[in-house]
Structures are given as C-alpha cells and as structure tokens.
C-alpha cells in the first residue's frame, strides 16, 4: 500500500519492470515540470515527475491545478514525426495515455489533448512543447489519479480514484503511460495511431460548440472527423467544413457543457 503514492524508488522500479529507458528526475514539489525541463535541457529521453506543482500550466495561458494525489510529469523525447507534423505528437501521446488510464477505468479522448471519463469528466490534460533548441519535445501530462477534490470552478474535473472509489498505484500508472508512449514513438504507424485516436474520440459525430481563442467568438457545428495532422474536422452550421488546429479553438458541448 505504501508504494501507491508517487515516490522515486517505486517509480524507478516500475519503469525498470516495464523496460522503460528514460532518465528519471523526481520532485516532491516544483513550480512546473516545464521549468525543471528548461533547467535540465537534456537531449536524452527523460521523465520528470512531480507530486505537486505550484504553477502548473495548461494551453493558451491557462493554469493546471496540481494538488496532492495527482501525477504531474514531463516526458522528454526526440520527436518521432517529421518537423512539419509535430502537432501529431499530442495525438500520439493522447493514445498512449488513454491506453494506460483504460487499464483502470473507461475513458475517451476529448480533442485535442484531454482524457475524459465515460461521463465526460476531465481526468488528464496533455500539453506538448518543443525545447528552446527545437530538437526535443516535452510532453507535459497532468493526471488526476488520486485527487480527492478540486477547486469549485473545475466543474468538469474528476479523478480515477473518485470514479473507482479506491486509490490507485501512481507509480504503476506513470510507468505504464511512459511505456505506452515510448512504444508508440519507437515505430510510429501514424495511420493506425490516428485510427485508434478516432475510435477513442468522444467528440466524433457530436454537435460541438467551437470557442475561438482570444475572444474571437463561438460557432456550432457537427464534428465529423480528424485529418492526417490531427486537426478536428467540423461542418459548421453555416455549411462550411473546417479543419481546426489546437492553438486556435477549444471545443465544448453545444450548451456550454464540457463535451
Ligand atoms: C491542459 O490544458 O489540459 C494541459 C494540462 C497539462 C498539465 C501538465 S502537468 C505537467 C506539465 N507541467 C505543467 O505545468 N503542465 C503540464 P488546457 O486544455 O488548457 O486545460 C486547462 C483547463 O483545464 C483549465 O483552464 C481548467 O479549466 C481545467 N483544469 C485545470 N486543472 C485541472 C485539473 N487538475 N483537472 C481537470 N481540469 C483542470
């Protein structure tokens, strides 16, 4: 039972047991694993894991609540796709993380970067960034593993343990998602990975509300597909089909609900 919360020795062993070849850096608390990655600036495959973050980050300047019970990590990797297709790294990692979380509870992908429960509650967010030299990718992953509660404004958040009614082993989950991502990246069959992404996509064939960043308004439409770059294909209510990139839009349910 003592091995359940994230700890360096148990995580190291779990990584070895799954044959994960990644240097491990472990923090009880940090501002953000992105800050640790910038300080480290390594060109080797590495896992930076923290039990808490005081300034966890999301996309588009948003923050990530990073209290005790969650898993906060950056996986540093060489991109396994060509430079002009880097956005596919988020889709590849979402597939890997979904595989790992699915070992505990049913879950789906919410485009582009969330893993949500079967009821559409957010269990995990993924944010990928290139390092300053542009040669290693930092996959930032926040997972609500054993979190007991969330700030009141996070109406759509839940944790794996709240769903299961029991605590899960954070070291095993961390090692297993690392193993899944490294496996997918070692021989990426992008066509197959995107098929798996699409099969797990909660937005597919649903009406969605598109909330454009920087206050550029909202529109509704039907989500019909993703393209070979991981962009979301939506036929808007005005009849126009558009391919949307993750930097420009957030997707909600048509009544403003999370999915
Ligand atoms: C994300 O952004 O979902 C990416 C989150 C990545 C977090 C990891 S933790 C390790 C690494 N180091 C970091 O500093 N960050 C990465 P986005 O799609 O923008 O979602 C952010 C939104 O999710 C917020 O505006 C809140 O509404 C909501 N949110 C914040 N914390 C949450 C949590 N713990 N669980 C569920 N929802 C949350």
PDB file of N, CA and C in Angstrom, residues 122-213:
ATOM      1  N   UNK A 122     -13.014  15.548 -16.916  1.00  0.00           N
ATOM      2  CA  UNK A 122     -11.599  15.611 -17.315  1.00  0.00           C
ATOM      3  C   UNK A 122     -10.702  14.911 -16.286  1.00  0.00           C
ATOM      4  N   UNK A 123      -9.985  13.884 -16.761  1.00  0.00           N
ATOM      5  CA  UNK A 123      -9.080  13.119 -15.895  1.00  0.00           C
ATOM      6  C   UNK A 123      -7.630  13.477 -16.159  1.00  0.00           C
ATOM      7  N   UNK A 124      -7.371  14.063 -17.329  1.00  0.00           N
ATOM      8  CA  UNK A 124      -5.974  14.277 -17.720  1.00  0.00           C
ATOM      9  C   UNK A 124      -5.893  15.341 -18.802  1.00  0.00           C
ATOM     10  N   UNK A 125      -4.851  16.161 -18.749  1.00  0.00           N
ATOM     11  CA  UNK A 125      -4.577  17.128 -19.813  1.00  0.00           C
ATOM     12  C   UNK A 125      -3.148  16.937 -20.300  1.00  0.00           C
ATOM     13  N   UNK A 126      -2.955  17.141 -21.586  1.00  0.00           N
ATOM     14  CA  UNK A 126      -1.627  16.945 -22.192  1.00  0.00           C
ATOM     15  C   UNK A 126      -1.255  18.233 -22.933  1.00  0.00           C
ATOM     16  N   UNK A 127      -0.010  18.650 -22.773  1.00  0.00           N
ATOM     17  CA  UNK A 127       0.466  19.869 -23.438  1.00  0.00           C
ATOM     18  C   UNK A 127       1.870  19.593 -23.957  1.00  0.00           C
ATOM     19  N   UNK A 128       2.043  19.612 -25.279  1.00  0.00           N
ATOM     20  CA  UNK A 128       3.375  19.315 -25.829  1.00  0.00           C
ATOM     21  C   UNK A 128       4.038  20.596 -26.319  1.00  0.00           C
ATOM     22  N   UNK A 129       5.342  20.675 -26.037  1.00  0.00           N
ATOM     23  CA  UNK A 129       6.110  21.851 -26.471  1.00  0.00           C
ATOM     24  C   UNK A 129       7.488  21.416 -26.930  1.00  0.00           C
ATOM     25  N   UNK A 130       8.048  22.165 -27.865  1.00  0.00           N
ATOM     26  CA  UNK A 130       9.433  21.907 -28.271  1.00  0.00           C
ATOM     27  C   UNK A 130      10.381  22.599 -27.313  1.00  0.00           C
ATOM     28  N   UNK A 131      11.566  22.045 -27.096  1.00  0.00           N
ATOM     29  CA  UNK A 131      12.534  22.758 -26.255  1.00  0.00           C
ATOM     30  C   UNK A 131      13.116  23.941 -27.040  1.00  0.00           C
ATOM     31  N   UNK A 132      13.911  24.776 -26.337  1.00  0.00           N
ATOM     32  CA  UNK A 132      14.316  26.046 -26.957  1.00  0.00           C
ATOM     33  C   UNK A 132      15.198  25.832 -28.191  1.00  0.00           C
ATOM     34  N   UNK A 133      15.897  24.709 -28.270  1.00  0.00           N
ATOM     35  CA  UNK A 133      16.716  24.455 -29.474  1.00  0.00           C
ATOM     36  C   UNK A 133      15.904  23.780 -30.579  1.00  0.00           C
ATOM     37  N   UNK A 134      14.703  23.385 -30.252  1.00  0.00           N
ATOM     38  CA  UNK A 134      13.829  22.800 -31.268  1.00  0.00           C
ATOM     39  C   UNK A 134      14.128  21.351 -31.600  1.00  0.00           C
ATOM     40  N   UNK A 135      14.867  20.638 -30.708  1.00  0.00           N
ATOM     41  CA  UNK A 135      15.131  19.248 -31.095  1.00  0.00           C
ATOM     42  C   UNK A 135      14.566  18.193 -30.153  1.00  0.00           C
ATOM     43  N   UNK A 136      14.113  18.570 -28.968  1.00  0.00           N
ATOM     44  CA  UNK A 136      13.458  17.586 -28.089  1.00  0.00           C
ATOM     45  C   UNK A 136      12.041  18.080 -27.822  1.00  0.00           C
ATOM     46  N   UNK A 137      11.132  17.131 -27.686  1.00  0.00           N
ATOM     47  CA  UNK A 137       9.762  17.538 -27.379  1.00  0.00           C
ATOM     48  C   UNK A 137       9.492  17.255 -25.905  1.00  0.00           C
ATOM     49  N   UNK A 138       8.750  18.151 -25.280  1.00  0.00           N
ATOM     50  CA  UNK A 138       8.386  17.995 -23.874  1.00  0.00           C
ATOM     51  C   UNK A 138       6.882  17.722 -23.832  1.00  0.00           C
ATOM     52  N   UNK A 139       6.546  16.511 -23.442  1.00  0.00           N
ATOM     53  CA  UNK A 139       5.130  16.157 -23.344  1.00  0.00           C
ATOM     54  C   UNK A 139       4.731  16.340 -21.880  1.00  0.00           C
ATOM     55  N   UNK A 140       4.017  17.413 -21.606  1.00  0.00           N
ATOM     56  CA  UNK A 140       3.570  17.684 -20.234  1.00  0.00           C
ATOM     57  C   UNK A 140       2.231  16.987 -20.012  1.00  0.00           C
ATOM     58  N   UNK A 141       2.175  16.171 -18.972  1.00  0.00           N
ATOM     59  CA  UNK A 141       0.954  15.398 -18.722  1.00  0.00           C
ATOM     60  C   UNK A 141       0.545  15.582 -17.263  1.00  0.00           C
ATOM     61  N   UNK A 142      -0.682  15.974 -17.048  1.00  0.00           N
ATOM     62  CA  UNK A 142      -1.227  16.065 -15.687  1.00  0.00           C
ATOM     63  C   UNK A 142      -2.365  15.060 -15.571  1.00  0.00           C
ATOM     64  N   UNK A 143      -2.276  14.169 -14.588  1.00  0.00           N
ATOM     65  CA  UNK A 143      -3.330  13.150 -14.445  1.00  0.00           C
ATOM     66  C   UNK A 143      -3.944  13.243 -13.062  1.00  0.00           C
ATOM     67  N   UNK A 144      -5.261  13.303 -13.028  1.00  0.00           N
ATOM     68  CA  UNK A 144      -5.960  13.255 -11.744  1.00  0.00           C
ATOM     69  C   UNK A 144      -6.087  11.786 -11.350  1.00  0.00           C
ATOM     70  N   UNK A 145      -5.088  11.327 -10.620  1.00  0.00           N
ATOM     71  CA  UNK A 145      -5.046   9.900 -10.245  1.00  0.00           C
ATOM     72  C   UNK A 145      -5.815   9.701  -8.939  1.00  0.00           C
ATOM     73  N   UNK A 146      -5.249  10.214  -7.855  1.00  0.00           N
ATOM     74  CA  UNK A 146      -5.862  10.014  -6.534  1.00  0.00           C
ATOM     75  C   UNK A 146      -6.323  11.320  -5.901  1.00  0.00           C
ATOM     76  N   UNK A 147      -6.556  12.349  -6.709  1.00  0.00           N
ATOM     77  CA  UNK A 147      -7.027  13.632  -6.150  1.00  0.00           C
ATOM     78  C   UNK A 147      -8.376  13.414  -5.469  1.00  0.00           C
ATOM     79  N   UNK A 148      -8.528  14.025  -4.292  1.00  0.00           N
ATOM     80  CA  UNK A 148      -9.786  13.831  -3.553  1.00  0.00           C
ATOM     81  C   UNK A 148     -10.810  14.908  -3.856  1.00  0.00           C
ATOM     82  N   UNK A 149     -10.333  16.103  -4.222  1.00  0.00           N
ATOM     83  CA  UNK A 149     -11.278  17.157  -4.595  1.00  0.00           C
ATOM     84  C   UNK A 149     -10.603  18.184  -5.507  1.00  0.00           C
ATOM     85  N   UNK A 150     -11.410  19.086  -6.020  1.00  0.00           N
ATOM     86  CA  UNK A 150     -10.922  20.098  -6.965  1.00  0.00           C
ATOM     87  C   UNK A 150     -11.505  21.446  -6.589  1.00  0.00           C
ATOM     88  N   UNK A 151     -10.866  22.518  -7.041  1.00  0.00           N
ATOM     89  CA  UNK A 151     -11.420  23.857  -6.830  1.00  0.00           C
ATOM     90  C   UNK A 151     -12.834  23.919  -7.409  1.00  0.00           C
ATOM     91  N   UNK A 152     -13.668  24.724  -6.756  1.00  0.00           N
ATOM     92  CA  UNK A 152     -15.086  24.767  -7.141  1.00  0.00           C
ATOM     93  C   UNK A 152     -15.292  25.107  -8.615  1.00  0.00           C
ATOM     94  N   UNK A 153     -14.386  25.929  -9.180  1.00  0.00           N
ATOM     95  CA  UNK A 153     -14.625  26.325 -10.579  1.00  0.00           C
ATOM     96  C   UNK A 153     -14.331  25.186 -11.565  1.00  0.00           C
ATOM     97  N   UNK A 154     -13.672  24.126 -11.103  1.00  0.00           N
ATOM     98  CA  UNK A 154     -13.392  22.996 -12.015  1.00  0.00           C
ATOM     99  C   UNK A 154     -14.557  22.016 -11.981  1.00  0.00           C
ATOM    100  N   UNK A 155     -15.660  22.450 -12.571  1.00  0.00           N
ATOM    101  CA  UNK A 155     -16.898  21.654 -12.517  1.00  0.00           C
ATOM    102  C   UNK A 155     -16.760  20.338 -13.263  1.00  0.00           C
ATOM    103  N   UNK A 156     -15.854  20.300 -14.240  1.00  0.00           N
ATOM    104  CA  UNK A 156     -15.793  19.124 -15.117  1.00  0.00           C
ATOM    105  C   UNK A 156     -14.581  18.247 -14.822  1.00  0.00           C
ATOM    106  N   UNK A 157     -13.990  18.413 -13.618  1.00  0.00           N
ATOM    107  CA  UNK A 157     -12.822  17.593 -13.284  1.00  0.00           C
ATOM    108  C   UNK A 157     -13.232  16.408 -12.420  1.00  0.00           C
ATOM    109  N   UNK A 158     -12.552  15.288 -12.616  1.00  0.00           N
ATOM    110  CA  UNK A 158     -12.695  14.172 -11.676  1.00  0.00           C
ATOM    111  C   UNK A 158     -11.360  13.436 -11.629  1.00  0.00           C
ATOM    112  N   UNK A 159     -11.268  12.457 -10.724  1.00  0.00           N
ATOM    113  CA  UNK A 159     -10.030  11.681 -10.648  1.00  0.00           C
ATOM    114  C   UNK A 159     -10.367  10.200 -10.797  1.00  0.00           C
ATOM    115  N   UNK A 160      -9.349   9.433 -11.139  1.00  0.00           N
ATOM    116  CA  UNK A 160      -9.561   7.991 -11.315  1.00  0.00           C
ATOM    117  C   UNK A 160     -10.051   7.390  -9.999  1.00  0.00           C
ATOM    118  N   UNK A 161      -9.455   7.825  -8.876  1.00  0.00           N
ATOM    119  CA  UNK A 161      -9.858   7.229  -7.587  1.00  0.00           C
ATOM    120  C   UNK A 161     -11.282   7.629  -7.193  1.00  0.00           C
ATOM    121  N   UNK A 162     -11.703   8.850  -7.562  1.00  0.00           N
ATOM    122  CA  UNK A 162     -13.099   9.231  -7.243  1.00  0.00           C
ATOM    123  C   UNK A 162     -14.072   8.359  -8.039  1.00  0.00           C
ATOM    124  N   UNK A 163     -13.694   7.993  -9.253  1.00  0.00           N
ATOM    125  CA  UNK A 163     -14.564   7.145 -10.070  1.00  0.00           C
ATOM    126  C   UNK A 163     -14.581   5.716  -9.538  1.00  0.00           C
ATOM    127  N   UNK A 164     -13.387   5.221  -9.167  1.00  0.00           N
ATOM    128  CA  UNK A 164     -13.299   3.813  -8.746  1.00  0.00           C
ATOM    129  C   UNK A 164     -13.711   3.593  -7.289  1.00  0.00           C
ATOM    130  N   UNK A 165     -13.620   4.677  -6.488  1.00  0.00           N
ATOM    131  CA  UNK A 165     -13.884   4.524  -5.059  1.00  0.00           C
ATOM    132  C   UNK A 165     -12.741   3.840  -4.326  1.00  0.00           C
ATOM    133  N   UNK A 166     -11.565   3.845  -4.917  1.00  0.00           N
ATOM    134  CA  UNK A 166     -10.366   3.325  -4.257  1.00  0.00           C
ATOM    135  C   UNK A 166      -9.141   4.022  -4.841  1.00  0.00           C
ATOM    136  N   UNK A 167      -8.045   3.999  -4.064  1.00  0.00           N
ATOM    137  CA  UNK A 167      -6.811   4.619  -4.549  1.00  0.00           C
ATOM    138  C   UNK A 167      -6.127   3.710  -5.577  1.00  0.00           C
ATOM    139  N   UNK A 168      -5.407   4.326  -6.500  1.00  0.00           N
ATOM    140  CA  UNK A 168      -4.654   3.520  -7.465  1.00  0.00           C
ATOM    141  C   UNK A 168      -3.155   3.742  -7.260  1.00  0.00           C
ATOM    142  N   UNK A 169      -2.363   2.842  -7.836  1.00  0.00           N
ATOM    143  CA  UNK A 169      -0.910   2.924  -7.694  1.00  0.00           C
ATOM    144  C   UNK A 169      -0.354   3.933  -8.711  1.00  0.00           C
ATOM    145  N   UNK A 170       0.058   5.096  -8.206  1.00  0.00           N
ATOM    146  CA  UNK A 170       0.510   6.181  -9.089  1.00  0.00           C
ATOM    147  C   UNK A 170       1.803   5.814  -9.830  1.00  0.00           C
ATOM    148  N   UNK A 171       2.643   5.004  -9.188  1.00  0.00           N
ATOM    149  CA  UNK A 171       3.910   4.619  -9.828  1.00  0.00           C
ATOM    150  C   UNK A 171       3.655   3.695 -11.012  1.00  0.00           C
ATOM    151  N   UNK A 172       2.736   2.748 -10.817  1.00  0.00           N
ATOM    152  CA  UNK A 172       2.422   1.809 -11.900  1.00  0.00           C
ATOM    153  C   UNK A 172       1.787   2.551 -13.082  1.00  0.00           C
ATOM    154  N   UNK A 173       0.874   3.475 -12.780  1.00  0.00           N
ATOM    155  CA  UNK A 173       0.220   4.221 -13.866  1.00  0.00           C
ATOM    156  C   UNK A 173       1.240   5.075 -14.628  1.00  0.00           C
ATOM    157  N   UNK A 174       2.122   5.749 -13.891  1.00  0.00           N
ATOM    158  CA  UNK A 174       3.129   6.609 -14.534  1.00  0.00           C
ATOM    159  C   UNK A 174       4.047   5.777 -15.429  1.00  0.00           C
ATOM    160  N   UNK A 175       4.492   4.635 -14.908  1.00  0.00           N
ATOM    161  CA  UNK A 175       5.388   3.790 -15.709  1.00  0.00           C
ATOM    162  C   UNK A 175       4.647   3.249 -16.918  1.00  0.00           C
ATOM    163  N   UNK A 176       3.390   2.888 -16.727  1.00  0.00           N
ATOM    164  CA  UNK A 176       2.703   2.285 -17.860  1.00  0.00           C
ATOM    165  C   UNK A 176       2.408   3.300 -18.964  1.00  0.00           C
ATOM    166  N   UNK A 177       2.080   4.544 -18.603  1.00  0.00           N
ATOM    167  CA  UNK A 177       1.866   5.524 -19.682  1.00  0.00           C
ATOM    168  C   UNK A 177       3.179   5.892 -20.364  1.00  0.00           C
ATOM    169  N   UNK A 178       4.267   5.917 -19.590  1.00  0.00           N
ATOM    170  CA  UNK A 178       5.580   6.187 -20.204  1.00  0.00           C
ATOM    171  C   UNK A 178       5.913   5.067 -21.192  1.00  0.00           C
ATOM    172  N   UNK A 179       5.678   3.824 -20.759  1.00  0.00           N
ATOM    173  CA  UNK A 179       5.969   2.678 -21.634  1.00  0.00           C
ATOM    174  C   UNK A 179       5.121   2.736 -22.905  1.00  0.00           C
ATOM    175  N   UNK A 180       3.840   3.070 -22.760  1.00  0.00           N
ATOM    176  CA  UNK A 180       2.958   3.125 -23.937  1.00  0.00           C
ATOM    177  C   UNK A 180       3.427   4.188 -24.925  1.00  0.00           C
ATOM    178  N   UNK A 181       3.783   5.362 -24.411  1.00  0.00           N
ATOM    179  CA  UNK A 181       4.204   6.450 -25.306  1.00  0.00           C
ATOM    180  C   UNK A 181       5.535   6.090 -25.991  1.00  0.00           C
ATOM    181  N   UNK A 182       6.471   5.552 -25.217  1.00  0.00           N
ATOM    182  CA  UNK A 182       7.766   5.200 -25.820  1.00  0.00           C
ATOM    183  C   UNK A 182       7.583   4.114 -26.878  1.00  0.00           C
ATOM    184  N   UNK A 183       6.669   3.171 -26.593  1.00  0.00           N
ATOM    185  CA  UNK A 183       6.402   2.092 -27.563  1.00  0.00           C
ATOM    186  C   UNK A 183       5.806   2.691 -28.854  1.00  0.00           C
ATOM    187  N   UNK A 184       4.815   3.560 -28.699  1.00  0.00           N
ATOM    188  CA  UNK A 184       4.189   4.167 -29.887  1.00  0.00           C
ATOM    189  C   UNK A 184       5.213   4.970 -30.688  1.00  0.00           C
ATOM    190  N   UNK A 185       6.125   5.646 -29.974  1.00  0.00           N
ATOM    191  CA  UNK A 185       7.087   6.509 -30.663  1.00  0.00           C
ATOM    192  C   UNK A 185       8.242   5.722 -31.269  1.00  0.00           C
ATOM    193  N   UNK A 186       8.447   4.491 -30.815  1.00  0.00           N
ATOM    194  CA  UNK A 186       9.609   3.765 -31.323  1.00  0.00           C
ATOM    195  C   UNK A 186       9.380   3.317 -32.765  1.00  0.00           C
ATOM    196  N   UNK A 187       8.130   2.998 -33.114  1.00  0.00           N
ATOM    197  CA  UNK A 187       7.838   2.625 -34.514  1.00  0.00           C
ATOM    198  C   UNK A 187       6.475   3.192 -34.857  1.00  0.00           C
ATOM    199  N   UNK A 188       6.381   4.500 -35.041  1.00  0.00           N
ATOM    200  CA  UNK A 188       5.045   5.084 -35.177  1.00  0.00           C
ATOM    201  C   UNK A 188       4.378   4.746 -36.511  1.00  0.00           C
ATOM    202  N   UNK A 189       3.269   4.049 -36.442  1.00  0.00           N
ATOM    203  CA  UNK A 189       2.438   3.826 -37.628  1.00  0.00           C
ATOM    204  C   UNK A 189       1.299   4.843 -37.509  1.00  0.00           C
ATOM    205  N   UNK A 190       1.533   6.019 -38.114  1.00  0.00           N
ATOM    206  CA  UNK A 190       0.642   7.155 -37.866  1.00  0.00           C
ATOM    207  C   UNK A 190      -0.807   6.842 -38.260  1.00  0.00           C
ATOM    208  N   UNK A 191      -0.974   6.140 -39.372  1.00  0.00           N
ATOM    209  CA  UNK A 191      -2.334   5.798 -39.820  1.00  0.00           C
ATOM    210  C   UNK A 191      -3.073   5.014 -38.740  1.00  0.00           C
ATOM    211  N   UNK A 192      -2.410   3.996 -38.214  1.00  0.00           N
ATOM    212  CA  UNK A 192      -3.040   3.154 -37.181  1.00  0.00           C
ATOM    213  C   UNK A 192      -3.283   3.951 -35.897  1.00  0.00           C
ATOM    214  N   UNK A 193      -2.306   4.794 -35.536  1.00  0.00           N
ATOM    215  CA  UNK A 193      -2.440   5.571 -34.295  1.00  0.00           C
ATOM    216  C   UNK A 193      -3.624   6.535 -34.415  1.00  0.00           C
ATOM    217  N   UNK A 194      -3.757   7.165 -35.589  1.00  0.00           N
ATOM    218  CA  UNK A 194      -4.878   8.094 -35.760  1.00  0.00           C
ATOM    219  C   UNK A 194      -6.213   7.347 -35.776  1.00  0.00           C
ATOM    220  N   UNK A 195      -6.222   6.114 -36.296  1.00  0.00           N
ATOM    221  CA  UNK A 195      -7.457   5.305 -36.240  1.00  0.00           C
ATOM    222  C   UNK A 195      -7.836   5.046 -34.781  1.00  0.00           C
ATOM    223  N   UNK A 196      -6.820   4.743 -33.959  1.00  0.00           N
ATOM    224  CA  UNK A 196      -7.090   4.479 -32.539  1.00  0.00           C
ATOM    225  C   UNK A 196      -7.536   5.768 -31.829  1.00  0.00           C
ATOM    226  N   UNK A 197      -6.917   6.875 -32.209  1.00  0.00           N
ATOM    227  CA  UNK A 197      -7.311   8.179 -31.647  1.00  0.00           C
ATOM    228  C   UNK A 197      -8.789   8.439 -31.963  1.00  0.00           C
ATOM    229  N   UNK A 198      -9.138   8.209 -33.234  1.00  0.00           N
ATOM    230  CA  UNK A 198     -10.508   8.493 -33.679  1.00  0.00           C
ATOM    231  C   UNK A 198     -11.512   7.561 -32.995  1.00  0.00           C
ATOM    232  N   UNK A 199     -11.111   6.309 -32.825  1.00  0.00           N
ATOM    233  CA  UNK A 199     -12.013   5.343 -32.175  1.00  0.00           C
ATOM    234  C   UNK A 199     -12.283   5.739 -30.720  1.00  0.00           C
ATOM    235  N   UNK A 200     -11.333   6.491 -30.137  1.00  0.00           N
ATOM    236  CA  UNK A 200     -11.497   6.892 -28.743  1.00  0.00           C
ATOM    237  C   UNK A 200     -11.977   8.315 -28.580  1.00  0.00           C
ATOM    238  N   UNK A 201     -12.342   8.969 -29.695  1.00  0.00           N
ATOM    239  CA  UNK A 201     -12.646  10.408 -29.659  1.00  0.00           C
ATOM    240  C   UNK A 201     -14.097  10.657 -29.242  1.00  0.00           C
ATOM    241  N   UNK A 202     -14.284  11.275 -28.103  1.00  0.00           N
ATOM    242  CA  UNK A 202     -15.642  11.476 -27.559  1.00  0.00           C
ATOM    243  C   UNK A 202     -16.436  12.492 -28.384  1.00  0.00           C
ATOM    244  N   UNK A 203     -15.735  13.381 -29.103  1.00  0.00           N
ATOM    245  CA  UNK A 203     -16.430  14.432 -29.862  1.00  0.00           C
ATOM    246  C   UNK A 203     -17.000  13.946 -31.190  1.00  0.00           C
ATOM    247  N   UNK A 204     -16.521  12.791 -31.649  1.00  0.00           N
ATOM    248  CA  UNK A 204     -16.869  12.353 -33.008  1.00  0.00           C
ATOM    249  C   UNK A 204     -18.377  12.170 -33.181  1.00  0.00           C
ATOM    250  N   UNK A 205     -18.890  12.693 -34.285  1.00  0.00           N
ATOM    251  CA  UNK A 205     -20.321  12.603 -34.623  1.00  0.00           C
ATOM    252  C   UNK A 205     -21.211  13.305 -33.595  1.00  0.00           C
ATOM    253  N   UNK A 206     -20.632  14.253 -32.869  1.00  0.00           N
ATOM    254  CA  UNK A 206     -21.428  15.040 -31.921  1.00  0.00           C
ATOM    255  C   UNK A 206     -21.483  16.483 -32.391  1.00  0.00           C
ATOM    256  N   UNK A 207     -22.565  17.151 -31.990  1.00  0.00           N
ATOM    257  CA  UNK A 207     -22.594  18.590 -32.217  1.00  0.00           C
ATOM    258  C   UNK A 207     -21.696  19.249 -31.179  1.00  0.00           C
ATOM    259  N   UNK A 208     -20.907  20.203 -31.634  1.00  0.00           N
ATOM    260  CA  UNK A 208     -19.945  20.847 -30.743  1.00  0.00           C
ATOM    261  C   UNK A 208     -20.054  22.368 -30.851  1.00  0.00           C
ATOM    262  N   UNK A 209     -19.624  23.017 -29.782  1.00  0.00           N
ATOM    263  CA  UNK A 209     -19.504  24.477 -29.806  1.00  0.00           C
ATOM    264  C   UNK A 209     -18.015  24.795 -29.913  1.00  0.00           C
ATOM    265  N   UNK A 210     -17.649  25.582 -30.891  1.00  0.00           N
ATOM    266  CA  UNK A 210     -16.251  25.964 -31.084  1.00  0.00           C
ATOM    267  C   UNK A 210     -16.037  27.315 -30.413  1.00  0.00           C
ATOM    268  N   UNK A 211     -15.134  27.341 -29.439  1.00  0.00           N
ATOM    269  CA  UNK A 211     -14.853  28.598 -28.728  1.00  0.00           C
ATOM    270  C   UNK A 211     -13.469  29.053 -29.173  1.00  0.00           C
ATOM    271  N   UNK A 212     -13.433  30.080 -30.006  1.00  0.00           N
ATOM    272  CA  UNK A 212     -12.157  30.528 -30.561  1.00  0.00           C
ATOM    273  C   UNK A 212     -11.355  31.282 -29.502  1.00  0.00           C
ATOM    274  N   UNK A 213     -10.017  31.137 -29.563  1.00  0.00           N
ATOM    275  CA  UNK A 213      -9.173  31.801 -28.572  1.00  0.00           C
ATOM    276  C   UNK A 213      -9.175  33.312 -28.809  1.00  0.00           C
TER     277      UNK A 213
END
